[in-house]
Coordinates of C-alpha atoms in Angstrom, one line a residue:
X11 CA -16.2 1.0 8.1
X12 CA -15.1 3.1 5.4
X13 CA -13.7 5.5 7.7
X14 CA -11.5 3.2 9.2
X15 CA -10.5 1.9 5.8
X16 CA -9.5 5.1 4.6
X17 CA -7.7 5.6 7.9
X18 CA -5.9 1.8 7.4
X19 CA -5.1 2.7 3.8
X20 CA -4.0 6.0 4.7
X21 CA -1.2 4.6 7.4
X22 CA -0.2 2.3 4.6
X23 CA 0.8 4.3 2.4
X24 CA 2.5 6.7 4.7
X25 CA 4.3 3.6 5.8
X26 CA 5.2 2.6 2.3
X27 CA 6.1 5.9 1.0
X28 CA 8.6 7.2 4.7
X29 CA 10.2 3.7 5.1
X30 CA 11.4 3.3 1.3
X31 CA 14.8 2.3 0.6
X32 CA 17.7 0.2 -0.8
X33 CA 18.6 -0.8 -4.5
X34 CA 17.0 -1.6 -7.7
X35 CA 14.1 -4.0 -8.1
X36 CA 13.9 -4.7 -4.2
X37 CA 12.8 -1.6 -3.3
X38 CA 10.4 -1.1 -6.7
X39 CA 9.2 -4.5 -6.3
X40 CA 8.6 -3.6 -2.7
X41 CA 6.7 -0.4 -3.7
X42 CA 4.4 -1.9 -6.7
X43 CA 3.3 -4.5 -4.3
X44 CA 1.9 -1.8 -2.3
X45 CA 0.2 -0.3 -4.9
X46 CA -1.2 -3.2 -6.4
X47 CA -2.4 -3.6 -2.9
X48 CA -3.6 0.0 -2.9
X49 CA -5.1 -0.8 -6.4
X50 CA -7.4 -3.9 -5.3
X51 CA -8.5 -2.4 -2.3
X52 CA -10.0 0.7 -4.4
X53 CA -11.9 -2.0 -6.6
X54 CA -13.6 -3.6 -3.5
X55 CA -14.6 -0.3 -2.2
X56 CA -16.6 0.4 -5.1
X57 CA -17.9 -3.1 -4.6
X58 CA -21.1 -3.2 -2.6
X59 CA -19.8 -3.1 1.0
X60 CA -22.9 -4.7 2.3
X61 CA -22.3 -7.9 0.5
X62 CA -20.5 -10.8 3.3
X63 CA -17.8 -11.9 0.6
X64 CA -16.6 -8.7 -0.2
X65 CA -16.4 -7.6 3.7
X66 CA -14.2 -10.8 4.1
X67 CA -11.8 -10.2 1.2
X68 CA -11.4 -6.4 2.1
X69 CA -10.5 -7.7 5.6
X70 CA -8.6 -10.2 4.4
X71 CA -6.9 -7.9 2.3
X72 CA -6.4 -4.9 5.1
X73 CA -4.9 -7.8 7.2
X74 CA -2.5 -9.0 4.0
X75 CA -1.4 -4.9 3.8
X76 CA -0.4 -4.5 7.5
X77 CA 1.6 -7.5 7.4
X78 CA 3.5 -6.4 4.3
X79 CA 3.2 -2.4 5.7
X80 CA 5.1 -3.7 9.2
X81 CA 7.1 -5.7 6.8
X82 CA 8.3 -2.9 4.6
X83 CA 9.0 -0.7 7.4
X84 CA 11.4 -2.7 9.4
X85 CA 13.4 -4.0 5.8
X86 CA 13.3 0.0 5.0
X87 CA 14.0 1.4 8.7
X88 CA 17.4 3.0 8.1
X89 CA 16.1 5.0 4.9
X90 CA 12.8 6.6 6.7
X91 CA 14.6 10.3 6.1
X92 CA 15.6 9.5 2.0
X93 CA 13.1 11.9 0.3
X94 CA 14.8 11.0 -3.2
X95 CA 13.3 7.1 -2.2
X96 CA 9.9 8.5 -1.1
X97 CA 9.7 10.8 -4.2
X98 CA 10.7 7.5 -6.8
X99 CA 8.1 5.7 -4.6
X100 CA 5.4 8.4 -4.6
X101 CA 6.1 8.0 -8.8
X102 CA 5.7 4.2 -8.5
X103 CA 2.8 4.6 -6.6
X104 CA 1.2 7.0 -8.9
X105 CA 1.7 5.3 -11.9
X106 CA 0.6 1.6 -10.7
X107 CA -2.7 4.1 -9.7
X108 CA -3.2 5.6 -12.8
X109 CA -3.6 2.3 -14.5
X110 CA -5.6 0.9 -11.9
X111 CA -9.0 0.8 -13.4

């Protein structure tokens, strides 16, 4: 399970960081929602994975992620190449992570 998590997670935030775009607090709005995302699935994976209700909210959650990931990349499709965007989003991402505790 946790490989496939990782492997979810992983496509995520490839998905978050290539299809970034547009203007101002759209696109960071966009971004911290993915990390904050990013951010509570870390905290149930150090939860104990055996236990049924945090199985259900990490699936709950992966589900949640993919909708928002498809989401993000078909608002951001026309920026996929704007490394400027995926380096402010890579930032974003990095800070929201660095708090995440």
């Amino acid at each position: 399970m946790r490989k496939n998590l990782f492997s979810f997670f992983a496509l995520a935030l490839v998905i978050s960081l290539a299809s970034c775009g547009g203007k101002g607090g759209g696109f960071e709005g966009d971004v911290r929602k993915m990390a904050n995302y990013r951010c509570e699935l870390q905290k149930l994976m150090a939860m104990d994975q055996a236990d049924e209700k945090t199985q259900k909210k990490v699936a709950d959650l992966q589900k949640e992620m993919g909708e928002f990931a498809d989401k993000m990349g078909k608002k951001y499709e026309d920026k996929k190449d704007d490394k400027a965007m995926e380096e402010k989003a890579e930032k974003i991402m990095d800070e929201v992570m660095e708090k995440c505790k």
